[in-house]
Amino acid sequence: MRGFRDLRRASALAAASAMLALLLPTDVLSLLAALPLIFFLPGYAIAAAAFARGRISFQHTLVLSVGLSLATLALGGLVLNYLPGGIRAGWWALLLFAVVLGACRAAAVRRPRRWRPSQRPPLPRPNPLQAGMAAGGALAILAAVVLAFVPLGAANAVGYTEMWIKPLDGGNAGVEIGVGNAEQEYVPYRLFVRFGDGEPPQGRQFYLAPGETRKVRLVTEGEPQAAKLIEAALFRRDRVGSGAYRRVSTWIGPGTAGE
């Protein structure tokens, strides 16, 4: 992109916006830092690549930048939905930065050597009333964007934890236990599983974020010759002294597969 100042600036701003969006400590600050990367830079880079050998007005460039950026968001969500972890902030930042960088590179390759940007029209001079209305509209748009992208806490919402158990394929060797966190916070869990009498219990400890699921596979000692009752108890480590938070059980052994 050597020789094209606008493309270098767009790439640098996209990199800075992506890093700040991921590193800033609060959701509101991260969103404010990501606004150029969300609503302007991808569309500007795509428009620059599409019209590299032609010339469009400054006003059309602004409209295309916003419109193509929104289209990138819509299509990007479909792509990110199939990546590991789903739609997350890190994937969004990487995708939008890659779009900006790739489109800027394409524009630099396609542009003629003596390319010159379109001249900006003279800035209007609004009166105090018009300036106040424009500022109020900008603040209203910013507030709408923040409210749309920043999740708000649900103080009265009641969460829950789901738990299930099933024999492994064949029904004779062990079980698979699933735990799903539908609480409103990160939860530390402790899992204990007892494989009948005479066999020491097995356990696991793990954290789950809201909406996260963990599957644990545990194998019994040897092949059971008769049906064996498997009991699993789940505790919350942040509630010391309380009883089991969830309990499940199943049978494994000859003739019990699929129960």
PDB file of C-alpha atoms in Angstrom:
ATOM      1  CA  MET A   1       0.000   0.000   0.000  1.00  0.00           C
ATOM      2  CA  ARG A   2       2.996   2.260  -0.440  1.00  0.00           C
ATOM      3  CA  GLY A   3       2.087   5.612  -1.945  1.00  0.00           C
ATOM      4  CA  PHE A   4      -1.598   5.554  -0.908  1.00  0.00           C
ATOM      5  CA  ARG A   5      -1.925   7.442   2.347  1.00  0.00           C
ATOM      6  CA  ASP A   6      -5.645   6.767   2.826  1.00  0.00           C
ATOM      7  CA  LEU A   7      -5.162   2.992   2.632  1.00  0.00           C
ATOM      8  CA  ARG A   8      -2.274   3.044   5.096  1.00  0.00           C
ATOM      9  CA  ARG A   9      -4.299   5.127   7.517  1.00  0.00           C
ATOM     10  CA  ALA A  10      -7.335   2.859   7.180  1.00  0.00           C
ATOM     11  CA  SER A  11      -5.247  -0.260   7.892  1.00  0.00           C
ATOM     12  CA  ALA A  12      -3.483   1.343  10.864  1.00  0.00           C
ATOM     13  CA  LEU A  13      -6.758   2.627  12.328  1.00  0.00           C
ATOM     14  CA  ALA A  14      -8.362  -0.804  11.896  1.00  0.00           C
ATOM     15  CA  ALA A  15      -5.485  -2.476  13.765  1.00  0.00           C
ATOM     16  CA  ALA A  16      -5.628   0.087  16.588  1.00  0.00           C
ATOM     17  CA  SER A  17      -9.412  -0.153  16.839  1.00  0.00           C
ATOM     18  CA  ALA A  18      -9.346  -3.955  17.007  1.00  0.00           C
ATOM     19  CA  MET A  19      -6.642  -4.056  19.700  1.00  0.00           C
ATOM     20  CA  LEU A  20      -8.316  -1.407  21.850  1.00  0.00           C
ATOM     21  CA  ALA A  21     -11.686  -3.124  21.553  1.00  0.00           C
ATOM     22  CA  LEU A  22     -10.176  -6.345  22.926  1.00  0.00           C
ATOM     23  CA  LEU A  23      -7.933  -4.786  25.604  1.00  0.00           C
ATOM     24  CA  LEU A  24     -10.083  -2.071  27.171  1.00  0.00           C
ATOM     25  CA  PRO A  25     -11.557  -3.165  30.522  1.00  0.00           C
ATOM     26  CA  THR A  26     -15.242  -2.214  30.065  1.00  0.00           C
ATOM     27  CA  ASP A  27     -17.807  -3.060  27.412  1.00  0.00           C
ATOM     28  CA  VAL A  28     -18.713   0.581  26.784  1.00  0.00           C
ATOM     29  CA  LEU A  29     -15.105   1.652  26.168  1.00  0.00           C
ATOM     30  CA  SER A  30     -14.478  -1.379  23.964  1.00  0.00           C
ATOM     31  CA  LEU A  31     -17.539  -0.562  21.883  1.00  0.00           C
ATOM     32  CA  LEU A  32     -16.519   3.084  21.474  1.00  0.00           C
ATOM     33  CA  ALA A  33     -13.051   2.008  20.326  1.00  0.00           C
ATOM     34  CA  ALA A  34     -14.568  -0.471  17.863  1.00  0.00           C
ATOM     35  CA  LEU A  35     -17.018   1.976  16.232  1.00  0.00           C
ATOM     36  CA  PRO A  36     -14.709   2.868  13.292  1.00  0.00           C
ATOM     37  CA  LEU A  37     -14.000  -0.814  12.686  1.00  0.00           C
ATOM     38  CA  ILE A  38     -17.700  -1.686  12.841  1.00  0.00           C
ATOM     39  CA  PHE A  39     -19.399   1.106  10.906  1.00  0.00           C
ATOM     40  CA  PHE A  40     -16.856   2.665   8.543  1.00  0.00           C
ATOM     41  CA  LEU A  41     -13.483   1.080   7.809  1.00  0.00           C
ATOM     42  CA  PRO A  42     -14.582  -2.226   6.177  1.00  0.00           C
ATOM     43  CA  GLY A  43     -16.941  -0.395   3.833  1.00  0.00           C
ATOM     44  CA  TYR A  44     -14.341   2.234   2.981  1.00  0.00           C
ATOM     45  CA  ALA A  45     -11.765  -0.424   2.123  1.00  0.00           C
ATOM     46  CA  ILE A  46     -14.241  -2.419   0.000  1.00  0.00           C
ATOM     47  CA  ALA A  47     -15.362   0.725  -1.841  1.00  0.00           C
ATOM     48  CA  ALA A  48     -11.740   1.675  -2.456  1.00  0.00           C
ATOM     49  CA  ALA A  49     -11.069  -1.739  -3.989  1.00  0.00           C
ATOM     50  CA  ALA A  50     -14.265  -1.737  -6.070  1.00  0.00           C
ATOM     51  CA  PHE A  51     -13.695   1.754  -7.503  1.00  0.00           C
ATOM     52  CA  ALA A  52      -9.910   1.645  -7.638  1.00  0.00           C
ATOM     53  CA  ARG A  53      -9.782   2.459 -11.362  1.00  0.00           C
ATOM     54  CA  GLY A  54     -12.625   4.974 -11.305  1.00  0.00           C
ATOM     55  CA  ARG A  55     -13.565   7.945  -9.218  1.00  0.00           C
ATOM     56  CA  ILE A  56     -16.576   8.547  -6.996  1.00  0.00           C
ATOM     57  CA  SER A  57     -17.531  11.646  -5.076  1.00  0.00           C
ATOM     58  CA  PHE A  58     -16.680  12.177  -1.447  1.00  0.00           C
ATOM     59  CA  GLN A  59     -20.375  12.005  -0.479  1.00  0.00           C
ATOM     60  CA  HIS A  60     -20.826   8.673  -2.268  1.00  0.00           C
ATOM     61  CA  THR A  61     -17.727   7.323  -0.553  1.00  0.00           C
ATOM     62  CA  LEU A  62     -19.204   8.106   2.860  1.00  0.00           C
ATOM     63  CA  VAL A  63     -22.527   6.460   2.025  1.00  0.00           C
ATOM     64  CA  LEU A  64     -20.850   3.356   0.589  1.00  0.00           C
ATOM     65  CA  SER A  65     -18.517   3.100   3.578  1.00  0.00           C
ATOM     66  CA  VAL A  66     -21.406   2.901   6.042  1.00  0.00           C
ATOM     67  CA  GLY A  67     -23.605   0.698   3.869  1.00  0.00           C
ATOM     68  CA  LEU A  68     -20.897  -1.814   2.965  1.00  0.00           C
ATOM     69  CA  SER A  69     -19.729  -1.959   6.592  1.00  0.00           C
ATOM     70  CA  LEU A  70     -23.251  -2.918   7.714  1.00  0.00           C
ATOM     71  CA  ALA A  71     -23.386  -5.553   4.969  1.00  0.00           C
ATOM     72  CA  THR A  72     -20.047  -6.931   6.189  1.00  0.00           C
ATOM     73  CA  LEU A  73     -21.473  -7.214   9.708  1.00  0.00           C
ATOM     74  CA  ALA A  74     -24.520  -9.111   8.458  1.00  0.00           C
ATOM     75  CA  LEU A  75     -22.537 -11.565   6.342  1.00  0.00           C
ATOM     76  CA  GLY A  76     -19.758 -11.869   8.904  1.00  0.00           C
ATOM     77  CA  GLY A  77     -22.202 -13.104  11.527  1.00  0.00           C
ATOM     78  CA  LEU A  78     -23.146 -16.010   9.261  1.00  0.00           C
ATOM     79  CA  VAL A  79     -19.475 -16.971   8.888  1.00  0.00           C
ATOM     80  CA  LEU A  80     -18.559 -16.640  12.566  1.00  0.00           C
ATOM     81  CA  ASN A  81     -21.510 -18.774  13.611  1.00  0.00           C
ATOM     82  CA  TYR A  82     -19.667 -21.849  12.248  1.00  0.00           C
ATOM     83  CA  LEU A  83     -16.289 -21.146  13.879  1.00  0.00           C
ATOM     84  CA  PRO A  84     -15.196 -22.734  17.197  1.00  0.00           C
ATOM     85  CA  GLY A  85     -16.708 -20.758  20.039  1.00  0.00           C
ATOM     86  CA  GLY A  86     -19.317 -19.102  17.829  1.00  0.00           C
ATOM     87  CA  ILE A  87     -19.758 -15.348  17.579  1.00  0.00           C
ATOM     88  CA  ARG A  88     -17.255 -13.786  19.976  1.00  0.00           C
ATOM     89  CA  ALA A  89     -15.536 -10.416  20.251  1.00  0.00           C
ATOM     90  CA  GLY A  90     -12.141 -11.821  19.294  1.00  0.00           C
ATOM     91  CA  TRP A  91     -13.460 -13.421  16.118  1.00  0.00           C
ATOM     92  CA  TRP A  92     -15.300 -10.204  15.193  1.00  0.00           C
ATOM     93  CA  ALA A  93     -12.166  -8.097  15.596  1.00  0.00           C
ATOM     94  CA  LEU A  94     -10.071 -10.537  13.564  1.00  0.00           C
ATOM     95  CA  LEU A  95     -12.653 -10.822  10.781  1.00  0.00           C
ATOM     96  CA  LEU A  96     -13.224  -7.070  10.373  1.00  0.00           C
ATOM     97  CA  PHE A  97      -9.501  -6.326  10.466  1.00  0.00           C
ATOM     98  CA  ALA A  98      -8.871  -9.029   7.844  1.00  0.00           C
ATOM     99  CA  VAL A  99     -11.566  -7.509   5.613  1.00  0.00           C
ATOM    100  CA  VAL A 100     -10.024  -4.038   5.914  1.00  0.00           C
ATOM    101  CA  LEU A 101      -6.491  -5.270   5.321  1.00  0.00           C
ATOM    102  CA  GLY A 102      -7.422  -7.497   2.377  1.00  0.00           C
ATOM    103  CA  ALA A 103      -9.590  -4.872   0.679  1.00  0.00           C
ATOM    104  CA  CYS A 104      -6.940  -2.159   1.157  1.00  0.00           C
ATOM    105  CA  ARG A 105      -4.346  -4.440  -0.387  1.00  0.00           C
ATOM    106  CA  ALA A 106      -6.636  -5.148  -3.338  1.00  0.00           C
ATOM    107  CA  ALA A 107      -7.252  -1.414  -3.796  1.00  0.00           C
ATOM    108  CA  ALA A 108      -3.519  -0.684  -3.743  1.00  0.00           C
ATOM    109  CA  VAL A 109      -2.871  -3.296  -6.439  1.00  0.00           C
ATOM    110  CA  ARG A 110      -5.678  -2.084  -8.709  1.00  0.00           C
ATOM    111  CA  ARG A 111      -5.146   1.682  -8.398  1.00  0.00           C
ATOM    112  CA  PRO A 112      -3.140   3.508 -11.092  1.00  0.00           C
ATOM    113  CA  ARG A 113       0.141   5.039  -9.980  1.00  0.00           C
ATOM    114  CA  ARG A 114      -1.072   8.628 -10.353  1.00  0.00           C
ATOM    115  CA  TRP A 115      -4.336   8.092  -8.479  1.00  0.00           C
ATOM    116  CA  ARG A 116      -5.625  11.098  -6.533  1.00  0.00           C
ATOM    117  CA  PRO A 117      -8.441  11.086  -3.972  1.00  0.00           C
ATOM    118  CA  SER A 118     -11.672  12.954  -4.635  1.00  0.00           C
ATOM    119  CA  GLN A 119     -11.752  16.520  -3.385  1.00  0.00           C
ATOM    120  CA  ARG A 120     -13.734  17.061  -0.230  1.00  0.00           C
ATOM    121  CA  PRO A 121     -16.600  19.529  -0.538  1.00  0.00           C
ATOM    122  CA  PRO A 122     -16.438  22.670   1.633  1.00  0.00           C
ATOM    123  CA  LEU A 123     -17.755  22.109   5.141  1.00  0.00           C
ATOM    124  CA  PRO A 124     -21.163  23.668   5.881  1.00  0.00           C
ATOM    125  CA  ARG A 125     -21.472  26.361   8.523  1.00  0.00           C
ATOM    126  CA  PRO A 126     -24.586  25.603  10.563  1.00  0.00           C
ATOM    127  CA  ASN A 127     -26.196  28.120  12.867  1.00  0.00           C
ATOM    128  CA  PRO A 128     -26.318  27.381  16.637  1.00  0.00           C
ATOM    129  CA  LEU A 129     -29.739  25.714  16.414  1.00  0.00           C
ATOM    130  CA  GLN A 130     -28.650  23.390  13.613  1.00  0.00           C
ATOM    131  CA  ALA A 131     -25.409  22.567  15.407  1.00  0.00           C
ATOM    132  CA  GLY A 132     -27.309  21.728  18.597  1.00  0.00           C
ATOM    133  CA  MET A 133     -29.742  19.475  16.758  1.00  0.00           C
ATOM    134  CA  ALA A 134     -26.889  17.697  14.966  1.00  0.00           C
ATOM    135  CA  ALA A 135     -25.049  17.150  18.247  1.00  0.00           C
ATOM    136  CA  GLY A 136     -28.225  15.818  19.885  1.00  0.00           C
ATOM    137  CA  GLY A 137     -28.809  13.439  17.006  1.00  0.00           C
ATOM    138  CA  ALA A 138     -25.240  12.166  17.180  1.00  0.00           C
ATOM    139  CA  LEU A 139     -25.554  11.545  20.925  1.00  0.00           C
ATOM    140  CA  ALA A 140     -28.857   9.718  20.394  1.00  0.00           C
ATOM    141  CA  ILE A 141     -27.267   7.457  17.745  1.00  0.00           C
ATOM    142  CA  LEU A 142     -24.295   6.751  20.010  1.00  0.00           C
ATOM    143  CA  ALA A 143     -26.579   5.901  22.932  1.00  0.00           C
ATOM    144  CA  ALA A 144     -28.642   3.570  20.714  1.00  0.00           C
ATOM    145  CA  VAL A 145     -25.514   1.772  19.535  1.00  0.00           C
ATOM    146  CA  VAL A 146     -24.231   1.347  23.090  1.00  0.00           C
ATOM    147  CA  LEU A 147     -27.568  -0.004  24.320  1.00  0.00           C
ATOM    148  CA  ALA A 148     -27.792  -2.368  21.340  1.00  0.00           C
ATOM    149  CA  PHE A 149     -24.340  -3.921  21.773  1.00  0.00           C
ATOM    150  CA  VAL A 150     -23.734  -3.825  25.547  1.00  0.00           C
ATOM    151  CA  PRO A 151     -25.587  -6.569  27.454  1.00  0.00           C
ATOM    152  CA  LEU A 152     -27.480  -5.334  30.499  1.00  0.00           C
ATOM    153  CA  GLY A 153     -27.716  -7.310  33.707  1.00  0.00           C
ATOM    154  CA  ALA A 154     -30.986  -8.967  34.670  1.00  0.00           C
ATOM    155  CA  ALA A 155     -31.144  -8.463  38.416  1.00  0.00           C
ATOM    156  CA  ASN A 156     -34.341 -10.486  38.900  1.00  0.00           C
ATOM    157  CA  ALA A 157     -33.541 -13.271  36.443  1.00  0.00           C
ATOM    158  CA  VAL A 158     -33.304 -16.752  37.926  1.00  0.00           C
ATOM    159  CA  GLY A 159     -30.629 -19.013  36.451  1.00  0.00           C
ATOM    160  CA  TYR A 160     -30.245 -22.751  36.684  1.00  0.00           C
ATOM    161  CA  THR A 161     -27.780 -25.581  36.079  1.00  0.00           C
ATOM    162  CA  GLU A 162     -28.690 -28.570  33.953  1.00  0.00           C
ATOM    163  CA  MET A 163     -27.101 -31.981  34.332  1.00  0.00           C
ATOM    164  CA  TRP A 164     -27.544 -35.275  32.522  1.00  0.00           C
ATOM    165  CA  ILE A 165     -25.958 -38.714  32.367  1.00  0.00           C
ATOM    166  CA  LYS A 166     -25.918 -41.539  29.842  1.00  0.00           C
ATOM    167  CA  PRO A 167     -23.973 -44.783  29.385  1.00  0.00           C
ATOM    168  CA  LEU A 168     -21.148 -44.780  26.907  1.00  0.00           C
ATOM    169  CA  ASP A 169     -21.638 -46.608  23.639  1.00  0.00           C
ATOM    170  CA  GLY A 170     -22.134 -50.268  24.482  1.00  0.00           C
ATOM    171  CA  GLY A 171     -23.340 -49.476  27.979  1.00  0.00           C
ATOM    172  CA  ASN A 172     -20.669 -51.549  29.719  1.00  0.00           C
ATOM    173  CA  ALA A 173     -17.586 -49.360  30.263  1.00  0.00           C
ATOM    174  CA  GLY A 174     -18.619 -46.044  31.749  1.00  0.00           C
ATOM    175  CA  VAL A 175     -20.780 -42.957  31.466  1.00  0.00           C
ATOM    176  CA  GLU A 176     -20.852 -39.520  29.905  1.00  0.00           C
ATOM    177  CA  ILE A 177     -22.034 -36.717  32.197  1.00  0.00           C
ATOM    178  CA  GLY A 178     -23.017 -33.290  30.901  1.00  0.00           C
ATOM    179  CA  VAL A 179     -23.266 -30.053  32.875  1.00  0.00           C
ATOM    180  CA  GLY A 180     -24.713 -26.852  31.402  1.00  0.00           C
ATOM    181  CA  ASN A 181     -24.440 -23.462  33.092  1.00  0.00           C
ATOM    182  CA  ALA A 182     -27.550 -21.324  32.560  1.00  0.00           C
ATOM    183  CA  GLU A 183     -26.781 -19.181  35.613  1.00  0.00           C
ATOM    184  CA  GLN A 184     -26.092 -15.439  35.416  1.00  0.00           C
ATOM    185  CA  GLU A 185     -22.415 -15.771  36.369  1.00  0.00           C
ATOM    186  CA  TYR A 186     -19.294 -17.939  36.196  1.00  0.00           C
ATOM    187  CA  VAL A 187     -19.777 -20.953  38.450  1.00  0.00           C
ATOM    188  CA  PRO A 188     -17.123 -23.287  39.956  1.00  0.00           C
ATOM    189  CA  TYR A 189     -18.369 -26.884  40.007  1.00  0.00           C
ATOM    190  CA  ARG A 190     -17.168 -30.088  41.653  1.00  0.00           C
ATOM    191  CA  LEU A 191     -18.385 -33.412  40.239  1.00  0.00           C
ATOM    192  CA  PHE A 192     -18.324 -36.738  42.123  1.00  0.00           C
ATOM    193  CA  VAL A 193     -19.277 -40.044  40.477  1.00  0.00           C
ATOM    194  CA  ARG A 194     -19.703 -43.359  42.317  1.00  0.00           C
ATOM    195  CA  PHE A 195     -19.539 -46.624  40.367  1.00  0.00           C
ATOM    196  CA  GLY A 196     -21.317 -48.906  42.806  1.00  0.00           C
ATOM    197  CA  ASP A 197     -19.850 -50.474  45.960  1.00  0.00           C
ATOM    198  CA  GLY A 198     -16.174 -51.351  46.301  1.00  0.00           C
ATOM    199  CA  GLU A 199     -14.867 -48.883  43.712  1.00  0.00           C
ATOM    200  CA  PRO A 200     -13.427 -45.489  44.686  1.00  0.00           C
ATOM    201  CA  PRO A 201     -15.413 -42.478  43.447  1.00  0.00           C
ATOM    202  CA  GLN A 202     -14.105 -40.335  40.640  1.00  0.00           C
ATOM    203  CA  GLY A 203     -14.277 -36.574  40.490  1.00  0.00           C
ATOM    204  CA  ARG A 204     -13.640 -33.476  38.399  1.00  0.00           C
ATOM    205  CA  GLN A 205     -13.462 -29.747  39.104  1.00  0.00           C
ATOM    206  CA  PHE A 206     -14.117 -27.040  36.513  1.00  0.00           C
ATOM    207  CA  TYR A 207     -15.490 -23.556  35.883  1.00  0.00           C
ATOM    208  CA  LEU A 208     -18.282 -22.816  33.412  1.00  0.00           C
ATOM    209  CA  ALA A 209     -19.176 -19.441  31.938  1.00  0.00           C
ATOM    210  CA  PRO A 210     -22.845 -18.531  31.443  1.00  0.00           C
ATOM    211  CA  GLY A 211     -24.154 -20.559  28.523  1.00  0.00           C
ATOM    212  CA  GLU A 212     -21.171 -22.944  28.525  1.00  0.00           C
ATOM    213  CA  THR A 213     -21.461 -26.749  28.628  1.00  0.00           C
ATOM    214  CA  ARG A 214     -18.958 -29.386  29.756  1.00  0.00           C
ATOM    215  CA  LYS A 215     -19.116 -33.117  28.999  1.00  0.00           C
ATOM    216  CA  VAL A 216     -17.113 -35.522  31.169  1.00  0.00           C
ATOM    217  CA  ARG A 217     -16.454 -39.168  30.326  1.00  0.00           C
ATOM    218  CA  LEU A 218     -15.626 -41.535  33.166  1.00  0.00           C
ATOM    219  CA  VAL A 219     -14.796 -45.243  32.847  1.00  0.00           C
ATOM    220  CA  THR A 220     -15.402 -47.931  35.456  1.00  0.00           C
ATOM    221  CA  GLU A 221     -12.772 -50.450  36.531  1.00  0.00           C
ATOM    222  CA  GLY A 222     -13.116 -53.549  34.397  1.00  0.00           C
ATOM    223  CA  GLU A 223     -16.201 -54.778  32.604  1.00  0.00           C
ATOM    224  CA  PRO A 224     -19.236 -55.103  34.899  1.00  0.00           C
ATOM    225  CA  GLN A 225     -20.687 -58.602  34.877  1.00  0.00           C
ATOM    226  CA  ALA A 226     -24.048 -57.412  36.177  1.00  0.00           C
ATOM    227  CA  ALA A 227     -26.014 -54.211  36.040  1.00  0.00           C
ATOM    228  CA  LYS A 228     -24.315 -51.498  38.100  1.00  0.00           C
ATOM    229  CA  LEU A 229     -25.866 -48.274  39.409  1.00  0.00           C
ATOM    230  CA  ILE A 230     -23.875 -45.134  38.625  1.00  0.00           C
ATOM    231  CA  GLU A 231     -24.632 -42.087  40.763  1.00  0.00           C
ATOM    232  CA  ALA A 232     -23.290 -38.587  40.073  1.00  0.00           C
ATOM    233  CA  ALA A 233     -23.492 -35.577  42.384  1.00  0.00           C
ATOM    234  CA  LEU A 234     -22.670 -32.005  41.392  1.00  0.00           C
ATOM    235  CA  PHE A 235     -21.636 -29.386  43.957  1.00  0.00           C
ATOM    236  CA  ARG A 236     -21.030 -25.652  43.674  1.00  0.00           C
ATOM    237  CA  ARG A 237     -17.638 -24.838  45.168  1.00  0.00           C
ATOM    238  CA  ASP A 238     -18.742 -21.285  45.944  1.00  0.00           C
ATOM    239  CA  ARG A 239     -21.357 -22.646  48.388  1.00  0.00           C
ATOM    240  CA  VAL A 240     -19.297 -24.328  51.067  1.00  0.00           C
ATOM    241  CA  GLY A 241     -21.228 -26.658  53.349  1.00  0.00           C
ATOM    242  CA  SER A 242     -24.280 -26.961  51.120  1.00  0.00           C
ATOM    243  CA  GLY A 243     -25.519 -30.275  49.809  1.00  0.00           C
ATOM    244  CA  ALA A 244     -25.395 -31.568  46.280  1.00  0.00           C
ATOM    245  CA  TYR A 245     -26.657 -29.019  43.776  1.00  0.00           C
ATOM    246  CA  ARG A 246     -27.724 -31.639  41.205  1.00  0.00           C
ATOM    247  CA  ARG A 247     -27.926 -35.444  41.195  1.00  0.00           C
ATOM    248  CA  VAL A 248     -28.318 -37.907  38.332  1.00  0.00           C
ATOM    249  CA  SER A 249     -27.988 -41.679  38.026  1.00  0.00           C
ATOM    250  CA  THR A 250     -28.131 -44.470  35.481  1.00  0.00           C
ATOM    251  CA  TRP A 251     -27.411 -48.186  35.147  1.00  0.00           C
ATOM    252  CA  ILE A 252     -24.631 -49.747  33.106  1.00  0.00           C
ATOM    253  CA  GLY A 253     -23.821 -53.361  32.427  1.00  0.00           C
ATOM    254  CA  PRO A 254     -25.196 -56.213  30.356  1.00  0.00           C
ATOM    255  CA  GLY A 255     -28.607 -55.416  28.945  1.00  0.00           C
ATOM    256  CA  THR A 256     -28.644 -51.778  30.053  1.00  0.00           C
ATOM    257  CA  ALA A 257     -27.293 -50.017  26.954  1.00  0.00           C
ATOM    258  CA  GLY A 258     -29.414 -47.070  25.897  1.00  0.00           C
ATOM    259  CA  GLU A 259     -31.297 -46.738  29.226  1.00  0.00           C
TER     260      GLU A 259
END
